[in-house]
PDB file of C-alpha atoms in Angstrom:
ATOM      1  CA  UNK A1308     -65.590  39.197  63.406  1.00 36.00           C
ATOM      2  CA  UNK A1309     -62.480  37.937  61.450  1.00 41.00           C
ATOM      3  CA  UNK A1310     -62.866  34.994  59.382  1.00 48.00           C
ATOM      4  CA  UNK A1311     -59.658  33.355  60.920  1.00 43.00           C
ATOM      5  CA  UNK A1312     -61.603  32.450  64.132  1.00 44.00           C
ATOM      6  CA  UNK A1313     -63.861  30.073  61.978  1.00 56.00           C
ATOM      7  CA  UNK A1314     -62.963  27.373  59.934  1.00 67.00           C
ATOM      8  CA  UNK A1315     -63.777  26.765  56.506  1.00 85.00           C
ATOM      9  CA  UNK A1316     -66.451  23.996  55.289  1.00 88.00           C
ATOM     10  CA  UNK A1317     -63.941  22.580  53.307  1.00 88.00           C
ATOM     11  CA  UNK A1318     -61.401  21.947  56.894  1.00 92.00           C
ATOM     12  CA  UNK A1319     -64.490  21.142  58.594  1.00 93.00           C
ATOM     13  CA  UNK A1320     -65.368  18.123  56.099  1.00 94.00           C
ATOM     14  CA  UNK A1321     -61.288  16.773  56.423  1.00 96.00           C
ATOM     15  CA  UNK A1322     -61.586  16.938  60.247  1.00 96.00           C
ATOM     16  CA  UNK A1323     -64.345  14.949  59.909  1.00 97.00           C
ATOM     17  CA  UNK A1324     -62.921  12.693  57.688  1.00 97.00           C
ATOM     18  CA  UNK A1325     -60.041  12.230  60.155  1.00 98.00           C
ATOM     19  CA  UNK A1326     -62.147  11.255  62.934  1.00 98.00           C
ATOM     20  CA  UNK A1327     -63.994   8.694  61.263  1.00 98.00           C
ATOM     21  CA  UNK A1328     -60.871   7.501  60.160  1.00 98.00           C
ATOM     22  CA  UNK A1329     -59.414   7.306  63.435  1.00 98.00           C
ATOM     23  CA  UNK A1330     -62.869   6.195  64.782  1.00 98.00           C
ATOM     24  CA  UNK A1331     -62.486   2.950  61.974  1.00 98.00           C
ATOM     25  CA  UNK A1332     -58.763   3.015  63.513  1.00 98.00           C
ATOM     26  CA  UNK A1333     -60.227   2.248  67.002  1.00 98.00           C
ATOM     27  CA  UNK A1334     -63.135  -0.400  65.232  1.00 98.00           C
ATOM     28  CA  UNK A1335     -60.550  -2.621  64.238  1.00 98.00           C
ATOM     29  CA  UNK A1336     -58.256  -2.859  67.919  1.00 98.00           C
ATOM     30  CA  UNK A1337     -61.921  -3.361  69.168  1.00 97.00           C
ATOM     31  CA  UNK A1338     -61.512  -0.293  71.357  1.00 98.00           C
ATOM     32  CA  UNK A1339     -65.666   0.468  71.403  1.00 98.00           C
ATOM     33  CA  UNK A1340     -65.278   3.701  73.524  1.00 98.00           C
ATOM     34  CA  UNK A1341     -62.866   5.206  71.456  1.00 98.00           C
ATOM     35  CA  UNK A1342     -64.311   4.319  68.730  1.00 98.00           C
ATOM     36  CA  UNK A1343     -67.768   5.528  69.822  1.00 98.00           C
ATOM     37  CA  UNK A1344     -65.986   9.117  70.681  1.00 98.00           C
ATOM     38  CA  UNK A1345     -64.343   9.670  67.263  1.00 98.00           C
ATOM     39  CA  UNK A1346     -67.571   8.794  65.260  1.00 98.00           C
ATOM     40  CA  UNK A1347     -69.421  11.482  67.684  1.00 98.00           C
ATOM     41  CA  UNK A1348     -66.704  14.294  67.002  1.00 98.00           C
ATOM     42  CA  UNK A1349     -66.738  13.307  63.528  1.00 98.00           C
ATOM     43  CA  UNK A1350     -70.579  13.978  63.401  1.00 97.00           C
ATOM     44  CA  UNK A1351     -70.010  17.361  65.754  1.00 96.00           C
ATOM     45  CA  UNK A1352     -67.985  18.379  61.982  1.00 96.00           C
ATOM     46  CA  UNK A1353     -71.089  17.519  59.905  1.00 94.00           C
ATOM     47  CA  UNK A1354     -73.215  19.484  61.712  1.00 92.00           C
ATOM     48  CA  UNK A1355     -71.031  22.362  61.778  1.00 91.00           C
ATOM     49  CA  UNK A1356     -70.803  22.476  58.113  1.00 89.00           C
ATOM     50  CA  UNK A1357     -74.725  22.224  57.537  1.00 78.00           C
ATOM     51  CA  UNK A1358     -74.944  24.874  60.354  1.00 74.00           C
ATOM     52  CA  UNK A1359     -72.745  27.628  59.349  1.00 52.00           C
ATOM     53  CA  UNK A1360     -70.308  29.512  56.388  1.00 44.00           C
ATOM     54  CA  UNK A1361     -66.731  30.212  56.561  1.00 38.00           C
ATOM     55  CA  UNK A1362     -67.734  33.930  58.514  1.00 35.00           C
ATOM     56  CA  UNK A1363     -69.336  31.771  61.600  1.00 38.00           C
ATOM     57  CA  UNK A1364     -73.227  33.120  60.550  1.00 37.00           C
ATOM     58  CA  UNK A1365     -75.922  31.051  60.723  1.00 35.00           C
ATOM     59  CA  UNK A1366     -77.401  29.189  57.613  1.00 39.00           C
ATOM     60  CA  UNK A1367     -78.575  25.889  56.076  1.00 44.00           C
ATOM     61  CA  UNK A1368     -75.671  25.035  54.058  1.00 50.00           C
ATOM     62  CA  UNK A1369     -77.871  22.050  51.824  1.00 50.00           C
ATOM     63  CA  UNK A1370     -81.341  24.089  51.697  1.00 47.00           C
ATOM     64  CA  UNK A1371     -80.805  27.034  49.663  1.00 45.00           C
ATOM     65  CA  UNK A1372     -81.662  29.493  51.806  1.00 45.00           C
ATOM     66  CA  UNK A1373     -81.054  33.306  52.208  1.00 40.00           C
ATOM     67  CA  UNK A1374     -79.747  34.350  55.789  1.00 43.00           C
ATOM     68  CA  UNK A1375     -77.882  37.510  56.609  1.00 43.00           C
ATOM     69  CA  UNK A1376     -78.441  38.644  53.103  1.00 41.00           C
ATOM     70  CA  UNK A1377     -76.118  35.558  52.209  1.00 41.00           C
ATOM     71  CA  UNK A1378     -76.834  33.002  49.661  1.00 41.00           C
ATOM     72  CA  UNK A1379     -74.581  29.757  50.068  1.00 49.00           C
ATOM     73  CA  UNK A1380     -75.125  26.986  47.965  1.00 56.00           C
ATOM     74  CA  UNK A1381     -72.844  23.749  48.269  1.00 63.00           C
ATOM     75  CA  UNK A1382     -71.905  21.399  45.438  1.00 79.00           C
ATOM     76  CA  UNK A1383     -74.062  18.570  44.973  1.00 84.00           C
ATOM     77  CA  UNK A1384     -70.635  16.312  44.777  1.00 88.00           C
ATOM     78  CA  UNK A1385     -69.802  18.106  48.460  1.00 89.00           C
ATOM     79  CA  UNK A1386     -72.935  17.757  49.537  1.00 89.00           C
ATOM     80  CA  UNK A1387     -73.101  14.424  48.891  1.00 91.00           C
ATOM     81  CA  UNK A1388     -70.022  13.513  50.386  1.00 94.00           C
ATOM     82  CA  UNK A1389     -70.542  15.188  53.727  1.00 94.00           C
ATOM     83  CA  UNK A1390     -73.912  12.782  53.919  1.00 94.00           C
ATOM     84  CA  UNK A1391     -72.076   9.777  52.819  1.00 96.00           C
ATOM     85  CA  UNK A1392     -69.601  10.592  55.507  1.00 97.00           C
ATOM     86  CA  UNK A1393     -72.321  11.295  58.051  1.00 97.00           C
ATOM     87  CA  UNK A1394     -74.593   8.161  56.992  1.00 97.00           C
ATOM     88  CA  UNK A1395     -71.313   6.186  57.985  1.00 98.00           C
ATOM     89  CA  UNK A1396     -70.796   6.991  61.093  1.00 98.00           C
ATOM     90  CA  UNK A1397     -74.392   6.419  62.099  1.00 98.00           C
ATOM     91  CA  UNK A1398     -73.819   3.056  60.623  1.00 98.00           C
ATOM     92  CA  UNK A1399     -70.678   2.320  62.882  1.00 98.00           C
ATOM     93  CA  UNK A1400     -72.281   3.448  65.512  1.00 98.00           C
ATOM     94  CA  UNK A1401     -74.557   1.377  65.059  1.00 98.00           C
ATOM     95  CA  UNK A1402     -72.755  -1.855  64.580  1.00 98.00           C
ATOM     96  CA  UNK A1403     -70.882  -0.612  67.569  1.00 98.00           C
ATOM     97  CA  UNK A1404     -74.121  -0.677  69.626  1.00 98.00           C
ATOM     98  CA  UNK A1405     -75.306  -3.890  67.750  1.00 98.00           C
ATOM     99  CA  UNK A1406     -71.545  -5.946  69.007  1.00 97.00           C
ATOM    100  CA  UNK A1407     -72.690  -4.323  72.771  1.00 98.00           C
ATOM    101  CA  UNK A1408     -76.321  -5.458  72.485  1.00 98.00           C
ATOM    102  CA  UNK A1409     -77.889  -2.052  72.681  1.00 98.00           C
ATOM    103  CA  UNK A1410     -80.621  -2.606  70.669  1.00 98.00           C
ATOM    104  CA  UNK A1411     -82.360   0.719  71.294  1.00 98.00           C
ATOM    105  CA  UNK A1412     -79.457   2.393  70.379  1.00 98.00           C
ATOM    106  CA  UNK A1413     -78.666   0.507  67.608  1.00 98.00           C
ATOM    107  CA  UNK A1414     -82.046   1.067  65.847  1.00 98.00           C
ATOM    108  CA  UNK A1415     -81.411   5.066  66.893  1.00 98.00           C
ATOM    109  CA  UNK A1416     -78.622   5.423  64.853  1.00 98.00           C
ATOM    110  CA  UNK A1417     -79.642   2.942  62.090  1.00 98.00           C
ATOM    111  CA  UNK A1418     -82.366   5.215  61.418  1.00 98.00           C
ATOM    112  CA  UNK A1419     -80.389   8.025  61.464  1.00 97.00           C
ATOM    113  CA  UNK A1420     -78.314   6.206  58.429  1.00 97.00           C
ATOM    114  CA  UNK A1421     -81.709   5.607  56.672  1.00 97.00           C
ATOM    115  CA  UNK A1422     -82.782   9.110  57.103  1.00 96.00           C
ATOM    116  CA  UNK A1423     -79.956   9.778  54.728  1.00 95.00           C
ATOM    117  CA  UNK A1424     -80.344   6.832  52.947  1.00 96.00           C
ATOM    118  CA  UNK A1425     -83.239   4.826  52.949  1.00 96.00           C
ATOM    119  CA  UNK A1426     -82.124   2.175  50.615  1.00 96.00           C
ATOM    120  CA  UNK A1427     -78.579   1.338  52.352  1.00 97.00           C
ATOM    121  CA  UNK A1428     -78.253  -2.448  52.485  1.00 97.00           C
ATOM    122  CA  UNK A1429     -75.976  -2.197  55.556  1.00 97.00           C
ATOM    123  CA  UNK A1430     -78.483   0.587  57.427  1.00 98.00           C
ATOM    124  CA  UNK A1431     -81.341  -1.934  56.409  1.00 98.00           C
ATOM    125  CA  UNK A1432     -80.139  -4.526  58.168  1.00 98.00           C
ATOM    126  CA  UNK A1433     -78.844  -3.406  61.450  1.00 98.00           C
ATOM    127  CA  UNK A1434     -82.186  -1.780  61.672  1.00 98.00           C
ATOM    128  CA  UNK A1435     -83.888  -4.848  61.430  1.00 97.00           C
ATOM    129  CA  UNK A1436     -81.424  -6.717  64.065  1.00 97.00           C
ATOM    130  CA  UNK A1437     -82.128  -4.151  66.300  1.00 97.00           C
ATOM    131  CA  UNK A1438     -85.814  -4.375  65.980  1.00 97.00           C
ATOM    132  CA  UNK A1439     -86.118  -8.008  65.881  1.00 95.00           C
ATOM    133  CA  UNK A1440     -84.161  -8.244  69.257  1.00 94.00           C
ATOM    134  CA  UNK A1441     -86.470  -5.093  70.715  1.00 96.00           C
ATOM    135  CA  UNK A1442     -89.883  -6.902  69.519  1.00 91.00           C
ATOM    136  CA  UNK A1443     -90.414  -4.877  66.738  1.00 94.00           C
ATOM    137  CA  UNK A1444     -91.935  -7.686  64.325  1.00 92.00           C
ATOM    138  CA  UNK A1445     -93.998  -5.692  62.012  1.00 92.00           C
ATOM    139  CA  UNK A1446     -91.219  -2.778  61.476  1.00 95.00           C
ATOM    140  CA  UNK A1447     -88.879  -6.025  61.340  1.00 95.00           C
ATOM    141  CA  UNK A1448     -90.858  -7.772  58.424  1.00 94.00           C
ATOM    142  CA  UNK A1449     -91.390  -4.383  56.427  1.00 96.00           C
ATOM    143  CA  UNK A1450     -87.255  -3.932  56.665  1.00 97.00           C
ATOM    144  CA  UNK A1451     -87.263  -7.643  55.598  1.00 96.00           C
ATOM    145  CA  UNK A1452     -89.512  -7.090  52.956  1.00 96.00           C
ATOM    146  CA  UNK A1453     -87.733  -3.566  51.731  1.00 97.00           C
ATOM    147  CA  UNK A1454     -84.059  -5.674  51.968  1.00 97.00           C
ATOM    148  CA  UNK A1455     -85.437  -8.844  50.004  1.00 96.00           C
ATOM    149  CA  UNK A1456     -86.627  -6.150  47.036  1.00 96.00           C
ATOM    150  CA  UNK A1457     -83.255  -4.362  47.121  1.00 97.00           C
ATOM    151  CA  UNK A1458     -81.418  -8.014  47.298  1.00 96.00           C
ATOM    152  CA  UNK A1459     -83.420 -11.471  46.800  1.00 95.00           C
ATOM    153  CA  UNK A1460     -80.334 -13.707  46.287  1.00 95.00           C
ATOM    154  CA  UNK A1461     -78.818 -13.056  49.576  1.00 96.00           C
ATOM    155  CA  UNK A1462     -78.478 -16.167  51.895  1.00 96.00           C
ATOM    156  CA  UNK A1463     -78.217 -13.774  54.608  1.00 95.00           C
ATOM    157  CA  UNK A1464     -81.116 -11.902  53.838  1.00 95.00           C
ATOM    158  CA  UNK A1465     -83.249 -14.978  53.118  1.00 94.00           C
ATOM    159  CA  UNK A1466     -81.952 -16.764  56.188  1.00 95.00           C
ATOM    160  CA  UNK A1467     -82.805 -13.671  58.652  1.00 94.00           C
ATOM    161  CA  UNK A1468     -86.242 -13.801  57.023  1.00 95.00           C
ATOM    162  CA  UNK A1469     -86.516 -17.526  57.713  1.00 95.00           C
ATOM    163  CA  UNK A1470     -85.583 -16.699  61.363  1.00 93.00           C
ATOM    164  CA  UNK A1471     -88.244 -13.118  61.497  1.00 93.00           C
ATOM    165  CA  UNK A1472     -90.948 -15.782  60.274  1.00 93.00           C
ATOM    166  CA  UNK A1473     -90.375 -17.942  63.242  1.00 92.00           C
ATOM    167  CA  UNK A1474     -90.253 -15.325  65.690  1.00 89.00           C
ATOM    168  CA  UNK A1475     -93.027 -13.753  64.204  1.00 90.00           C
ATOM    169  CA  UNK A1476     -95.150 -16.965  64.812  1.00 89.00           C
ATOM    170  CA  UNK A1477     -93.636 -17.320  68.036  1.00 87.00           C
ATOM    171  CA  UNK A1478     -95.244 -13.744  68.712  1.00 84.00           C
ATOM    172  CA  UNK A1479     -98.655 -14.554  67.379  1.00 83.00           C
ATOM    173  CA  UNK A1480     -98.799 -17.729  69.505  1.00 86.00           C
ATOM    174  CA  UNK A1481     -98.449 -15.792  72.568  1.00 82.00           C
ATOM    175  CA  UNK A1482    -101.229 -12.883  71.250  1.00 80.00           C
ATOM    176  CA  UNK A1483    -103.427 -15.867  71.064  1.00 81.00           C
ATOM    177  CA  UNK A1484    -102.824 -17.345  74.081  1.00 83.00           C
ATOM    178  CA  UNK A1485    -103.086 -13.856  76.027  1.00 80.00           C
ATOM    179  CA  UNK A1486    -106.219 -13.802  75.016  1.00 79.00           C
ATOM    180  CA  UNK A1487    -107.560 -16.804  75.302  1.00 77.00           C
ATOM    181  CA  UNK A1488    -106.154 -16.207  79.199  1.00 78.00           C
ATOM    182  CA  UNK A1489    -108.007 -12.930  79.235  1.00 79.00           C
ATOM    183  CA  UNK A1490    -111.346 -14.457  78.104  1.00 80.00           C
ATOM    184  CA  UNK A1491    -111.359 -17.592  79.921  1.00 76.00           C
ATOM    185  CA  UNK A1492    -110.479 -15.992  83.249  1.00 58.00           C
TER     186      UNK A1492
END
């Protein structure tokens, strides 16, 4: 096979770039579909570049490992941008989901964000939106809790926390009371 029918890493990463771009493009004229469809191709790239080398065989661009007799190895600085890239577009996705009040979805690619990194304030809290509006009180509080450690000044943060402590009361008054029901009947 000829290594002009496969695109280099390096093209891979700008088309991704470009689609995010065009993705934050769409964001901003509130055109959620669009939007939605650019972030996806833009992930597509990602994947490609952790899936492959320049010659189209397969190998795990970030782990080190031999395959084909081939040893590729990827700067830490590239590596590190194609997973700030990728944790981005889970996180607009995500606040895209969020503004359409698809919670599940929302928390999917949240945690997607966190799996890259697990101390990103923004990641933090649409994961906890999303699981406070899905009923997810403990995995709520312990995103609380994790957010208020990385950031205890923030009015936002405390004032969510104020809110997850009333719902979370709200929640234990009803355990109690479904009980009680079950008992007394």
């Amino acid at each position: 096979m000829s290594k002009s029918k496969y695109q280099t890493v390096e093209v891979l990463f700008d088309q991704a770039l470009s689609f995010k771009q065009s993705g934050n493009q769409f964001f901003k004229c509130k055109e959620f579909n669009k939007a939605k469809k650019k972030y996806h191709c833009a992930l597509l790239q990602t994947r490609a570049i952790s899936s492959r080398d320049t010659v189209g065989r397969s190998m795990s661009f970030f782990n080190d490992s031999v395959n084909d007799g081939l040893k590729y190895t990827a700067s830490v600085d590239f590596k590190n941008e194609v997973e700030s890239l990728e944790a981005d577009c889970n996180k607009n996705l995500a606040m895209i989901f969020i503004m359409e009040e698809n919670w599940s979805k929302g928390l999917e690619y949240s945690q997607k964000a966190l799996e890259i990194n697990d101390s990103d304030e923004k990641s933090l809290y649409r994961y906890l939106t999303c699981a406070t509006h899905l009923g997810l009180i403990d995995e709520a509080n312990s995103v609380m809790n994790k957010l208020l450690t990385l950031n205890p000044n923030s009015n936002l943060y405390r004032q969510a926390h104020r809110n997850l402590q009333t719902k979370t009361k709200r929640q234990t008054q009803k355990q109690k009371e479904l009980y009680k029901n079950m008992f007394q009947g």
